[in-house]
C-alpha atoms as a printed R data frame, in Angstrom:
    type eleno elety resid chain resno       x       y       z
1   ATOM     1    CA   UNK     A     1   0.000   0.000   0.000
2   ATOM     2    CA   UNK     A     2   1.448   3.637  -1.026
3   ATOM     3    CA   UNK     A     3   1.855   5.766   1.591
4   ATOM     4    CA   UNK     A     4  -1.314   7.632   3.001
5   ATOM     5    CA   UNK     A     5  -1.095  11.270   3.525
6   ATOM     6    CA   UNK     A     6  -1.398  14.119   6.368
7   ATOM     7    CA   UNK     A     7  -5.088  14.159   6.459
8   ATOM     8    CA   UNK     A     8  -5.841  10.417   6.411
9   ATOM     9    CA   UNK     A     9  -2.958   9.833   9.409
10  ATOM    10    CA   UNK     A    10  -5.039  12.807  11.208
11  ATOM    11    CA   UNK     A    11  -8.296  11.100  10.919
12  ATOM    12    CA   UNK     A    12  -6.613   7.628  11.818
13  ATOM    13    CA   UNK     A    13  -5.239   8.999  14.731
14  ATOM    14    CA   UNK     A    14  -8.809  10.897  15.630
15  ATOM    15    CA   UNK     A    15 -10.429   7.397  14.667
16  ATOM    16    CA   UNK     A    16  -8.237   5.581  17.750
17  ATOM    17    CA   UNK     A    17  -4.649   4.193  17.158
18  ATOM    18    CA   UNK     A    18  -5.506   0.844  16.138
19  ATOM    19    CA   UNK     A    19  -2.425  -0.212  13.992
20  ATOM    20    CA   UNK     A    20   0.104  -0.972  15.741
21  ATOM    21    CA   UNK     A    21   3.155  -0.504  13.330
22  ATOM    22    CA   UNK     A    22   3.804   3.319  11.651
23  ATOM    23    CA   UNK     A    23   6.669   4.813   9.841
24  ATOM    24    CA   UNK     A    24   6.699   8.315   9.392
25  ATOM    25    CA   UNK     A    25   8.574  10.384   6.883
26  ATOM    26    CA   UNK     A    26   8.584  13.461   4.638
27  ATOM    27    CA   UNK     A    27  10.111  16.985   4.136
28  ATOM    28    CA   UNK     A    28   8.392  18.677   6.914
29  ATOM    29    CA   UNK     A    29   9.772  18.540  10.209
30  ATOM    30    CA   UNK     A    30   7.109  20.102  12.276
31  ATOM    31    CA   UNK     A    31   4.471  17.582  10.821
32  ATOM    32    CA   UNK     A    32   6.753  14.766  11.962
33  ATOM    33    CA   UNK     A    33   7.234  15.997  15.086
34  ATOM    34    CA   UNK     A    34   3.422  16.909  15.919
35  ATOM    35    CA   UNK     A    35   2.058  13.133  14.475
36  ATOM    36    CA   UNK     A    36   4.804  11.126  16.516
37  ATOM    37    CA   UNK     A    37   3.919  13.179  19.277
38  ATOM    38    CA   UNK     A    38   0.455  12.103  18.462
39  ATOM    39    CA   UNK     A    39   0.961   8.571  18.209
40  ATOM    40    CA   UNK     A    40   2.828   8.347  21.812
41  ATOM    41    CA   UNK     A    41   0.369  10.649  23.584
42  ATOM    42    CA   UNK     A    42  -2.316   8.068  22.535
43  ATOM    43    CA   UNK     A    43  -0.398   4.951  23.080
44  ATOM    44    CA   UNK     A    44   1.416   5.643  26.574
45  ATOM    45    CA   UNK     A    45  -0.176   7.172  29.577
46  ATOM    46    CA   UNK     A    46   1.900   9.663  30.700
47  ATOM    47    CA   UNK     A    47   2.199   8.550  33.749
48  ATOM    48    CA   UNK     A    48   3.639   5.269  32.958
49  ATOM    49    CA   UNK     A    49   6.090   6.416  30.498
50  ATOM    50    CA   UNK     A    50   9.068   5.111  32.604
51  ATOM    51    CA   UNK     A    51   7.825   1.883  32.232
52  ATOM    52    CA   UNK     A    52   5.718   1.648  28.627
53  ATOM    53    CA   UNK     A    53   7.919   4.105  26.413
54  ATOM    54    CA   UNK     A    54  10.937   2.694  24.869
55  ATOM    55    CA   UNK     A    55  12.994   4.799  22.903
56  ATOM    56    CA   UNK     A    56  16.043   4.324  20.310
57  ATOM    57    CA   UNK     A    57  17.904   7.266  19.058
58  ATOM    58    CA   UNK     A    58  19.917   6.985  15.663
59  ATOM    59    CA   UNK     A    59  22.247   3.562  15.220
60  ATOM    60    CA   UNK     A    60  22.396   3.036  19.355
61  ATOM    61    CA   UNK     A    61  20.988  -0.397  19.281
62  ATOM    62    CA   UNK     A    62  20.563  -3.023  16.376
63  ATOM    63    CA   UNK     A    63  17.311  -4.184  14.740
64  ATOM    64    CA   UNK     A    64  17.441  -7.643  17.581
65  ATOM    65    CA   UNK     A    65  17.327  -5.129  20.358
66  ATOM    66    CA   UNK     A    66  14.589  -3.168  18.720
67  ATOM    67    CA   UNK     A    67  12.260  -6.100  17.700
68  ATOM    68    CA   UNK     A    68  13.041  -7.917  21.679
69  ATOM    69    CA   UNK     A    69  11.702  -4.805  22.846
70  ATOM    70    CA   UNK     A    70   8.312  -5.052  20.839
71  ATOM    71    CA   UNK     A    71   7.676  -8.163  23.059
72  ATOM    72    CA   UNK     A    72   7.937  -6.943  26.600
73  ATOM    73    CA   UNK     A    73   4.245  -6.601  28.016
74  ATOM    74    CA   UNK     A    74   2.809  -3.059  29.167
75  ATOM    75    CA   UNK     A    75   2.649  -1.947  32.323
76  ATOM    76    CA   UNK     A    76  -0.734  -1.584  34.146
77  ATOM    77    CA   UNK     A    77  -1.579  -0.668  31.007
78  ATOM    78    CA   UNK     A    78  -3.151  -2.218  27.438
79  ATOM    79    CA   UNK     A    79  -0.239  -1.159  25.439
80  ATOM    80    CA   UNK     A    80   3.575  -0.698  25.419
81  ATOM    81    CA   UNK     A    81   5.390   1.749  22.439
82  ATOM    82    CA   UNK     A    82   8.808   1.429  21.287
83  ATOM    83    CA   UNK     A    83  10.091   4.097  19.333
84  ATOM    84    CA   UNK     A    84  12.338   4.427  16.890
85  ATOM    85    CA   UNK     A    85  14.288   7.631  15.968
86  ATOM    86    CA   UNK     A    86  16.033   8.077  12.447
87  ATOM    87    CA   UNK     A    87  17.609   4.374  12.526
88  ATOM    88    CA   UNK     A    88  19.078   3.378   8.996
89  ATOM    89    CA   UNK     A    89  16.554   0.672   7.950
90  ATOM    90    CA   UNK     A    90  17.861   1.283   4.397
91  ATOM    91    CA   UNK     A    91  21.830  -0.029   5.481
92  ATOM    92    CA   UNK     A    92  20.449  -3.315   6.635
93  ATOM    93    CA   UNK     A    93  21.750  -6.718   5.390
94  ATOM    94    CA   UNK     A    94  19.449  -9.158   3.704
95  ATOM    95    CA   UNK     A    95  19.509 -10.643   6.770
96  ATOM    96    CA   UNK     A    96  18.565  -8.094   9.033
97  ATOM    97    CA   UNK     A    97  15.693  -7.242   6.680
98  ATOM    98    CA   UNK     A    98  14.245 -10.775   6.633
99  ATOM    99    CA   UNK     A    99  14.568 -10.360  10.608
100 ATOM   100    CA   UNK     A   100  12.404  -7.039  10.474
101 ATOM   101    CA   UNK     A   101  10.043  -8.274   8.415
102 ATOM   102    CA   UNK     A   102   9.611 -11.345  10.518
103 ATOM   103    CA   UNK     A   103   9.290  -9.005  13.584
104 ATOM   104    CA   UNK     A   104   6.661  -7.148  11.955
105 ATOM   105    CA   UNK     A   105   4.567 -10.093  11.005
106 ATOM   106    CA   UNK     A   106   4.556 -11.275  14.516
107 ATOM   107    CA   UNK     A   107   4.240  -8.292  16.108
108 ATOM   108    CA   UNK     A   108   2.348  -8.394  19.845
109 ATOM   109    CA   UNK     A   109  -0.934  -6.447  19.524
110 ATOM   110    CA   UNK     A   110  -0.439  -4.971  22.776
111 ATOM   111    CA   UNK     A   111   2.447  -3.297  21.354
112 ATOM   112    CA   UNK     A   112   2.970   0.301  18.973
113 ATOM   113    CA   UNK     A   113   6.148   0.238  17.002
114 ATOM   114    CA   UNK     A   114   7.103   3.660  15.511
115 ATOM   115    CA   UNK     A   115   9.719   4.065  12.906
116 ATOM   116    CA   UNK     A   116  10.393   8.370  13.037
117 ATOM   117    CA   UNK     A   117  12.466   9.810  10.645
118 ATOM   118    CA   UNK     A   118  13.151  13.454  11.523
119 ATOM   119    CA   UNK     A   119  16.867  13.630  10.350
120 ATOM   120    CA   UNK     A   120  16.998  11.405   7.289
121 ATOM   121    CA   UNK     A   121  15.158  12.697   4.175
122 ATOM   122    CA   UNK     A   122  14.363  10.558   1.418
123 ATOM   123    CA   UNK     A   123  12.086  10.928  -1.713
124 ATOM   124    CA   UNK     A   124   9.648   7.622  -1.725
125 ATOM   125    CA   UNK     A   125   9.509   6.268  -5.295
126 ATOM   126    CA   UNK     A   126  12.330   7.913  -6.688
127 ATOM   127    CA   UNK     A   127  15.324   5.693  -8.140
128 ATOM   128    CA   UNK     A   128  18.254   7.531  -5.981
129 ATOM   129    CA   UNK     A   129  16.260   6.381  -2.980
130 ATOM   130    CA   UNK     A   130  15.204   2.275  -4.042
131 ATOM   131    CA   UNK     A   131  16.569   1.196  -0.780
132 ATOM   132    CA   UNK     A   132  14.362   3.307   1.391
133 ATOM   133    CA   UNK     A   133  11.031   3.086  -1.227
134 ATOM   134    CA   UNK     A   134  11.464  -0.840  -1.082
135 ATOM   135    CA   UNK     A   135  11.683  -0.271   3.079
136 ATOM   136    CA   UNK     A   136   8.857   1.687   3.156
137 ATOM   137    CA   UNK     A   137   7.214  -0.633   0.706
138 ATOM   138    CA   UNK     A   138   7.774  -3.608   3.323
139 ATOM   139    CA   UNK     A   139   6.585  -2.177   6.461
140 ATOM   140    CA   UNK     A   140   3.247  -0.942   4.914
141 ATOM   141    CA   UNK     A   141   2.368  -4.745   3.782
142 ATOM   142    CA   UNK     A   142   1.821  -4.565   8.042
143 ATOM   143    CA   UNK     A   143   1.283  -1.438   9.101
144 ATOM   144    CA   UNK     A   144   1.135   2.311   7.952
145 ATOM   145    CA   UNK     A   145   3.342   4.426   6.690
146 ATOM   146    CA   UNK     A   146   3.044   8.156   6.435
147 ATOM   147    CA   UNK     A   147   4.255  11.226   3.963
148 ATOM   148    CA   UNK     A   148   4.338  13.979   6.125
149 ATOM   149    CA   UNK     A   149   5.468  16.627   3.309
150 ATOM   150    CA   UNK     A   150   4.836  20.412   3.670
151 ATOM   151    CA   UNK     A   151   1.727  21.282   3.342
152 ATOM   152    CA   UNK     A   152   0.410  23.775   0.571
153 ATOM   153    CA   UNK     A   153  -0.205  26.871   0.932
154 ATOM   154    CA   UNK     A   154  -3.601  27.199   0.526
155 ATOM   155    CA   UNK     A   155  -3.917  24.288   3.717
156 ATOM   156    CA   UNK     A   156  -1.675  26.082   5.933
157 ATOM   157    CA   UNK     A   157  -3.723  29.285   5.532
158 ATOM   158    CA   UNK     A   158  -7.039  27.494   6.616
159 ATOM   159    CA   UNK     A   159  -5.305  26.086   9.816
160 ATOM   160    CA   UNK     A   160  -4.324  29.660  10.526
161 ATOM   161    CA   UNK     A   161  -7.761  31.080  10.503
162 ATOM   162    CA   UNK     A   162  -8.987  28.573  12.258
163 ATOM   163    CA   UNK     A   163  -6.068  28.608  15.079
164 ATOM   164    CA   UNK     A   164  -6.563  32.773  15.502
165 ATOM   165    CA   UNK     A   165  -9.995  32.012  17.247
166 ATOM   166    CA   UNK     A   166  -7.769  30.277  19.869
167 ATOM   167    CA   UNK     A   167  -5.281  33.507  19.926
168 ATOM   168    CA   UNK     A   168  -9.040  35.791  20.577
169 ATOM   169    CA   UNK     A   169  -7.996  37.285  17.384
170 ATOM   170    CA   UNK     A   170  -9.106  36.486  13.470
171 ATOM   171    CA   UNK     A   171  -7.401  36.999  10.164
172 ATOM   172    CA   UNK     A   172  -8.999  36.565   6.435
173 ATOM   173    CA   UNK     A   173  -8.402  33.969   4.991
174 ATOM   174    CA   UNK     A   174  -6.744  36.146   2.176
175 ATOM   175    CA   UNK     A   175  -4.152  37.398   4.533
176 ATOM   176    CA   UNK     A   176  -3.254  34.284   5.814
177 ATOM   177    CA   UNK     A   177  -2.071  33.542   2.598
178 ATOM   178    CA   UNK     A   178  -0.083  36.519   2.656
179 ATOM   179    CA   UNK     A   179   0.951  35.651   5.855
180 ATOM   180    CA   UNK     A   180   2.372  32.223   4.301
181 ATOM   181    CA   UNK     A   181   3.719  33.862   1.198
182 ATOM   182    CA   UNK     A   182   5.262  36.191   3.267
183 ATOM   183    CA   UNK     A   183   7.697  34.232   5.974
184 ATOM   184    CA   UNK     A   184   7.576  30.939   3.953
185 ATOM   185    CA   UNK     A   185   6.347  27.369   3.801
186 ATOM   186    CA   UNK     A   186   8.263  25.772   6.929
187 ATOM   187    CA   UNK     A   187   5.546  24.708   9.573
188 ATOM   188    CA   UNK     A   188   7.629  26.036  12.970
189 ATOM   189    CA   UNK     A   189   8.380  29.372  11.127
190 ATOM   190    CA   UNK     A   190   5.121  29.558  10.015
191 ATOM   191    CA   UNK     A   191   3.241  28.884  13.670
192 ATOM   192    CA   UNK     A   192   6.187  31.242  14.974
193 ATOM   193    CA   UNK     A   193   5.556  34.300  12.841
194 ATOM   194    CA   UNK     A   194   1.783  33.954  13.709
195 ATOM   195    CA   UNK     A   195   2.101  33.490  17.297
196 ATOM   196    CA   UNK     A   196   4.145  36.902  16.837
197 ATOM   197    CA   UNK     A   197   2.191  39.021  15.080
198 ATOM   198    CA   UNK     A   198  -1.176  37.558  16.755
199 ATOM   199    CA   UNK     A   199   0.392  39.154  20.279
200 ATOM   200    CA   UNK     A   200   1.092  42.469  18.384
201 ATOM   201    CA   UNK     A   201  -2.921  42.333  17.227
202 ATOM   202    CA   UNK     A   202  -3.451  41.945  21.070
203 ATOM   203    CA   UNK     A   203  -7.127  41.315  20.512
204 ATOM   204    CA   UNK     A   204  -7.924  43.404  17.208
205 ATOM   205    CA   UNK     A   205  -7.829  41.694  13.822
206 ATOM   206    CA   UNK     A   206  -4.484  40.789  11.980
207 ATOM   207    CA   UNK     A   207  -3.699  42.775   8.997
208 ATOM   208    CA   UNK     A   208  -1.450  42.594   5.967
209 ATOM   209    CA   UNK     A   209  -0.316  46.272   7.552
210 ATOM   210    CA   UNK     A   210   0.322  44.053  10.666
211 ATOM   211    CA   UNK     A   211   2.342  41.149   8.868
212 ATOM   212    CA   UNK     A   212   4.997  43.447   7.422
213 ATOM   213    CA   UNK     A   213   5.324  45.676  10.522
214 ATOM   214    CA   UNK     A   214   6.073  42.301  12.734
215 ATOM   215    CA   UNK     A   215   6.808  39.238  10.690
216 ATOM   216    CA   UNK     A   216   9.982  38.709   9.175
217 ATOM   217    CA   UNK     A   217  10.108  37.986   5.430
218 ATOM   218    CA   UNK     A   218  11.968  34.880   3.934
219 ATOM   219    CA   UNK     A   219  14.338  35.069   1.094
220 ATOM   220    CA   UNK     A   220  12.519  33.580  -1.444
221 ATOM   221    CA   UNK     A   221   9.496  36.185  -0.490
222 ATOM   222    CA   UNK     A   222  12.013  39.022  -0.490
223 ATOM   223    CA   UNK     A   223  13.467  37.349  -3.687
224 ATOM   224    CA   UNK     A   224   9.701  37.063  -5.723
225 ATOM   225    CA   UNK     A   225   9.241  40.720  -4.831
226 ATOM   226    CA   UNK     A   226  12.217  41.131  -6.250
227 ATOM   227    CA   UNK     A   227  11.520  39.069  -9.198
228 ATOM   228    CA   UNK     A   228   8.260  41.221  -9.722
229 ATOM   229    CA   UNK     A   229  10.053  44.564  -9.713
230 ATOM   230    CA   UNK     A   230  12.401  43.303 -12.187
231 ATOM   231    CA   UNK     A   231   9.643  42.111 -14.604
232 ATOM   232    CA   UNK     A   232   7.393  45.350 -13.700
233 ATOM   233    CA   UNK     A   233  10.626  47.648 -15.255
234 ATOM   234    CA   UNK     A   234  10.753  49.371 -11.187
235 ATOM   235    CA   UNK     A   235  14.676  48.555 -11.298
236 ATOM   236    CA   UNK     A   236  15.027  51.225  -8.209
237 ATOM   237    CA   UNK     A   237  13.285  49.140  -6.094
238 ATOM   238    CA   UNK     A   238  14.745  45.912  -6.892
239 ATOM   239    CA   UNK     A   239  18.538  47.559  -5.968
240 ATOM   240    CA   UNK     A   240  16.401  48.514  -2.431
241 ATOM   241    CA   UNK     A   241  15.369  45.250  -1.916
242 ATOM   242    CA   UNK     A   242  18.640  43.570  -2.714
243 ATOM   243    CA   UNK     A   243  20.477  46.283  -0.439
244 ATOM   244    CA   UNK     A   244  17.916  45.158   2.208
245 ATOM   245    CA   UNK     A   245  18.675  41.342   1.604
246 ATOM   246    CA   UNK     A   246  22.518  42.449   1.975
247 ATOM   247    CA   UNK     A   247  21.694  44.713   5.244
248 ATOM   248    CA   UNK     A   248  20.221  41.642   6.643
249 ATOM   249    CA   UNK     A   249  23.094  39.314   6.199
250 ATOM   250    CA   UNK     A   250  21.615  36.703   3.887
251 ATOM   251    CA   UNK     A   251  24.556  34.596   2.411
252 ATOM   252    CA   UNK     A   252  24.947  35.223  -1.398
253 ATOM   253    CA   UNK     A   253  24.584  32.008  -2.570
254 ATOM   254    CA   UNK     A   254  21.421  31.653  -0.949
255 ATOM   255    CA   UNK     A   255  20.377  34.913  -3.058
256 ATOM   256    CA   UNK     A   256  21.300  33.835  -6.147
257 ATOM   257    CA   UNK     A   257  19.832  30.164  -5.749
258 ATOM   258    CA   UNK     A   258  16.793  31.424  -4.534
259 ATOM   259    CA   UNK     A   259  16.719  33.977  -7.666
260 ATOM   260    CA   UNK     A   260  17.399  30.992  -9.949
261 ATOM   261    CA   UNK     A   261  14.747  29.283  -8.339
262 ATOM   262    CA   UNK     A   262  12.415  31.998  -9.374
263 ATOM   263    CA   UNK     A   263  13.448  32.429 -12.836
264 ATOM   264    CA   UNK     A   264  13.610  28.886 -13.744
265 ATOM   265    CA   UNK     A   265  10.192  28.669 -12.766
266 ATOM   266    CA   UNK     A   266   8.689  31.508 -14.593
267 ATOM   267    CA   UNK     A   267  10.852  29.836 -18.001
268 ATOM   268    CA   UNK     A   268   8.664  26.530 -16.846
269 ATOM   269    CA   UNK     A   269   5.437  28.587 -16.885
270 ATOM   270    CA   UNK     A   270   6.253  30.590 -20.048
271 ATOM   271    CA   UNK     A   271   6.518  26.547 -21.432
272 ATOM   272    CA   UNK     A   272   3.585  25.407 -20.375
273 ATOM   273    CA   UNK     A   273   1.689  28.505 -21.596
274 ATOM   274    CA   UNK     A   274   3.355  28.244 -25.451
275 ATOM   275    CA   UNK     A   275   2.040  24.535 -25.221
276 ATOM   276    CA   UNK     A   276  -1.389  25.551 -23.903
277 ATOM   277    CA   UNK     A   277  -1.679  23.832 -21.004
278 ATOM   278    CA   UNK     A   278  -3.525  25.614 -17.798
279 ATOM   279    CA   UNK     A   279  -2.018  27.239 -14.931
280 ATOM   280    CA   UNK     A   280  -3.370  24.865 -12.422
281 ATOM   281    CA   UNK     A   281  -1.278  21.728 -14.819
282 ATOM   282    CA   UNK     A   282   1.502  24.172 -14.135
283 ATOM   283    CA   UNK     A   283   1.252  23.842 -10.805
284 ATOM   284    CA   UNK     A   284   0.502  20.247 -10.746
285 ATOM   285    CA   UNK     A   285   2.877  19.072 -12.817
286 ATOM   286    CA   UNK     A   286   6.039  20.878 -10.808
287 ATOM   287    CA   UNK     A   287   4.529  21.271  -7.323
288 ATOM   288    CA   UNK     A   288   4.640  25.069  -7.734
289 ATOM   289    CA   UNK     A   289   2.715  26.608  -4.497
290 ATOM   290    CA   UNK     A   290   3.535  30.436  -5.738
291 ATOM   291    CA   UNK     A   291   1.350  32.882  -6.466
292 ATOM   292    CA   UNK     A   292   0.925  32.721 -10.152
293 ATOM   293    CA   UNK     A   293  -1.696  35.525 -10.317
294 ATOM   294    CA   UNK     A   294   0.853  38.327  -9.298
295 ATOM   295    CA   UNK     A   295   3.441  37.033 -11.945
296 ATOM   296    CA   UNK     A   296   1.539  35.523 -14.674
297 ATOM   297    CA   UNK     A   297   0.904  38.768 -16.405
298 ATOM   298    CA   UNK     A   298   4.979  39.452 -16.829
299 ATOM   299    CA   UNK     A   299   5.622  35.918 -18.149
300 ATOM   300    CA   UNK     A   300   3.082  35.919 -20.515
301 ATOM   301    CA   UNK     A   301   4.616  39.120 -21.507
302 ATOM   302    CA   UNK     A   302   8.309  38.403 -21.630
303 ATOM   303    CA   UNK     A   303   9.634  36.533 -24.608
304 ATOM   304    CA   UNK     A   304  11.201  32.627 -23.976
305 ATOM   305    CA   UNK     A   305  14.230  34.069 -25.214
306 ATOM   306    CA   UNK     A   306  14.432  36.670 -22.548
307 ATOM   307    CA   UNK     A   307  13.632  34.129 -19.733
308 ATOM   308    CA   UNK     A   308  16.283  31.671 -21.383
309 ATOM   309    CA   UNK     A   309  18.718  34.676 -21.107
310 ATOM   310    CA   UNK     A   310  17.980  35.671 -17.537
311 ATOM   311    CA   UNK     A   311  18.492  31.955 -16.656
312 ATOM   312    CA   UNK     A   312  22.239  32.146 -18.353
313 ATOM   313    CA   UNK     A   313  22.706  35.614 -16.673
314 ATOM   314    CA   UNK     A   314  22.025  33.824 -13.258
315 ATOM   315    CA   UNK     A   315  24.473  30.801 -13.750
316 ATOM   316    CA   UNK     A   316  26.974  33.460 -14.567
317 ATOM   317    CA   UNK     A   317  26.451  35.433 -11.626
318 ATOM   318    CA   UNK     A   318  26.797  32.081  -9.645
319 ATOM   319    CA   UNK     A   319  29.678  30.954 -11.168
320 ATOM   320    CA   UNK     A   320  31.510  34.279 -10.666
321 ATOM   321    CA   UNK     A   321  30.028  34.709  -6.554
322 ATOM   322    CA   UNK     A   322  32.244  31.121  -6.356
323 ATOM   323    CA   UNK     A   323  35.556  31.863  -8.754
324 ATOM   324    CA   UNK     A   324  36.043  35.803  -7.627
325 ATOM   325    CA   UNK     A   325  36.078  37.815  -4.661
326 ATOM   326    CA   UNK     A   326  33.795  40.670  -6.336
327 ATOM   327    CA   UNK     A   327  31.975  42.234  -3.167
328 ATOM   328    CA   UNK     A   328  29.269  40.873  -2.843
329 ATOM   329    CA   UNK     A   329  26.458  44.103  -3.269
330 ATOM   330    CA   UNK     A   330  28.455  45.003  -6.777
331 ATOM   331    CA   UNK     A   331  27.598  41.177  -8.347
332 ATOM   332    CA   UNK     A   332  24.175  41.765  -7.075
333 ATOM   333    CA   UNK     A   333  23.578  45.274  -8.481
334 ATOM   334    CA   UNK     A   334  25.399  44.040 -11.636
335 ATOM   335    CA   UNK     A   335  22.572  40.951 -11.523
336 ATOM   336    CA   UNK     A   336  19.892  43.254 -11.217
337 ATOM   337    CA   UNK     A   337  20.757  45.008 -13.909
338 ATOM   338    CA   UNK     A   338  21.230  42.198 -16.592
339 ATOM   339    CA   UNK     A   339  18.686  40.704 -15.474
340 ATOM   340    CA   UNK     A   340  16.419  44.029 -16.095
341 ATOM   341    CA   UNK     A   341  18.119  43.985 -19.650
342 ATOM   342    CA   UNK     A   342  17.481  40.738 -20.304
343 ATOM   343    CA   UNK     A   343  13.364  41.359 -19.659
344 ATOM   344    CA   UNK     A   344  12.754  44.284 -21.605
């Protein structure tokens, strides 16, 4: 069975932990976090922790250990949880595999084993990471395993205008978005930046006004504005906005790849819109969670050429930031610039 998604581990979880064997995994740390959590909170009474709750942290034991663990009996309670923290299930010998699988087979239904992956990333399905698909493959022929990737936009902005009832505040669910857009996709920043600017509304509705007084903006926000001005011909403000990138320390590299980022994706659009194919298959089809709407108008405006150009400019610009010791605000403004050419 392919592995089942945010929402359906959420309603499993709401439903009752009945399965006893999970594996959770994905790109989003914070989702990780909050479903083990989850999973132990309704497995182990608190209380009995010390005696139900056994944990195994990275390569400290061996997959024996682990699986003689499953069959110790709970404690004045009906069930016992062993988990296990970012252990490489993907290294194991053929042996070792036919053990775990074994294990998992007979596992006692008074126990809940939890495979947690919070350090080790891996893409399911994808032919770099065979080991870890076919690993992920075997423990879901017995229990469940779980994608926990970030979540889109669009999702994250419903949880936070549903969470600012809780905070005696309320936002739109327009500016949530903006909220998103604005500091970024990672969960923890995301639920950090809110907390923030929901104690600066201090009772009184959050407003866009409110977001860019308090919250602070990531790169690849500061870099799409950027992006915007450059396409919109407002050159003046795109040298501002790089000064203020500069002022606030961000490493070059991480300017320029982020800038890359955003020009290799408006080339992709500009494709799919010569081949006629929709915004939303776009999005789809690359996992783009942008804003189209505030871009789309430039790209269908710029030429393929131009885009093509502005991509060469960029892998210039990187390969001099790496071969030179040009500081680093006259590369940028020198960017900005071809980059401006490029698009007219």
């Amino acid at each position: 069975m392919a592995p089942i998604n945010e929402e359906k581990l959420a309603k499993l979880i709401k439903d009752g932990v009945k399965q006893n064997i999970w594996l959770l995994f994905g790109n989003d740390i914070f989702l990780k976090d909050l479903y083990c959590d989850k999973l132990v909170k309704a497995t182990v009474n608190e209380s009995l922790k010390a005696f139900n709750l056994r944990v195994f942290n990275d390569e400290e034991a061996d997959i024996g250990e682990i699986l003689a663990a499953t069959d110790i009996l709970p404690v004045m309670s009906e069930r016992t949880c062993v988990l296990v923290r970012n252990f490489p299930l993907a290294s194991l010998r053929k042996d070792e595999i036919a053990e775990l699988e074994n294990g998992l087979r007979d596992m006692s239904e008074t126990t809940v084993l939890i495979f947690f992956f919070g350090t080790i990333n891996f893409e399911y399905g994808k032919k770099d990471f065979q080991k870890w698909t076919d690993i992920v493959n075997l423990v879901s022929k017995y229990g469940i395993c779980a994608q926990l990737d970030k979540r889109t936009p669009e999702r994250t902005a419903k949880m936070l205008v549903t969470r600012a009832k809780d905070r005696n505040t309320r936002i739109s669910a327009e500016d949530a978005r903006y909220l998103v857009d604005t500091v970024g996709g990672d969960m923890q920043t995301v639920q950090n930046e809110f907390n923030k600017v929901c104690s600066f509304a201090d009772g009184k509705p959050v407003t866009r006004e409110m977001i860019d007084e308090v919250c602070t903006k990531s790169i690849e926000a500061s870099v799409f504005d950027i992006s915007k001005c450059i396409f919109g011909g407002d050159i003046d403000r795109a040298y501002k906005l790089m000064n203020e990138l500069l002022r606030q320390k961000t490493p070059l590299p991480a300017i320029i790849g982020a800038m890359a980022s955003a020009f290799v994706n408006a080339y992709r659009f500009k494709l799919a819109l010569n081949a006629d194919r929709s915004p939303a298959e776009f999005k789809e089809a690359f996992k783009y969670y942008g804003n189209l709407s505030e871009i789309s108008s430039f790209v269908r405006a710029t030429k393929l050429s131009s885009l093509k150009e502005c991509i060469t400019v960029l892998l210039d610009a990187d390969a001099k930031s790496k071969s030179t010791s040009t500081d680093a605000a006259i590369l940028l403004t020198e960017l900005t610039a071809r980059l401006a050419a490029a698009v007219k």
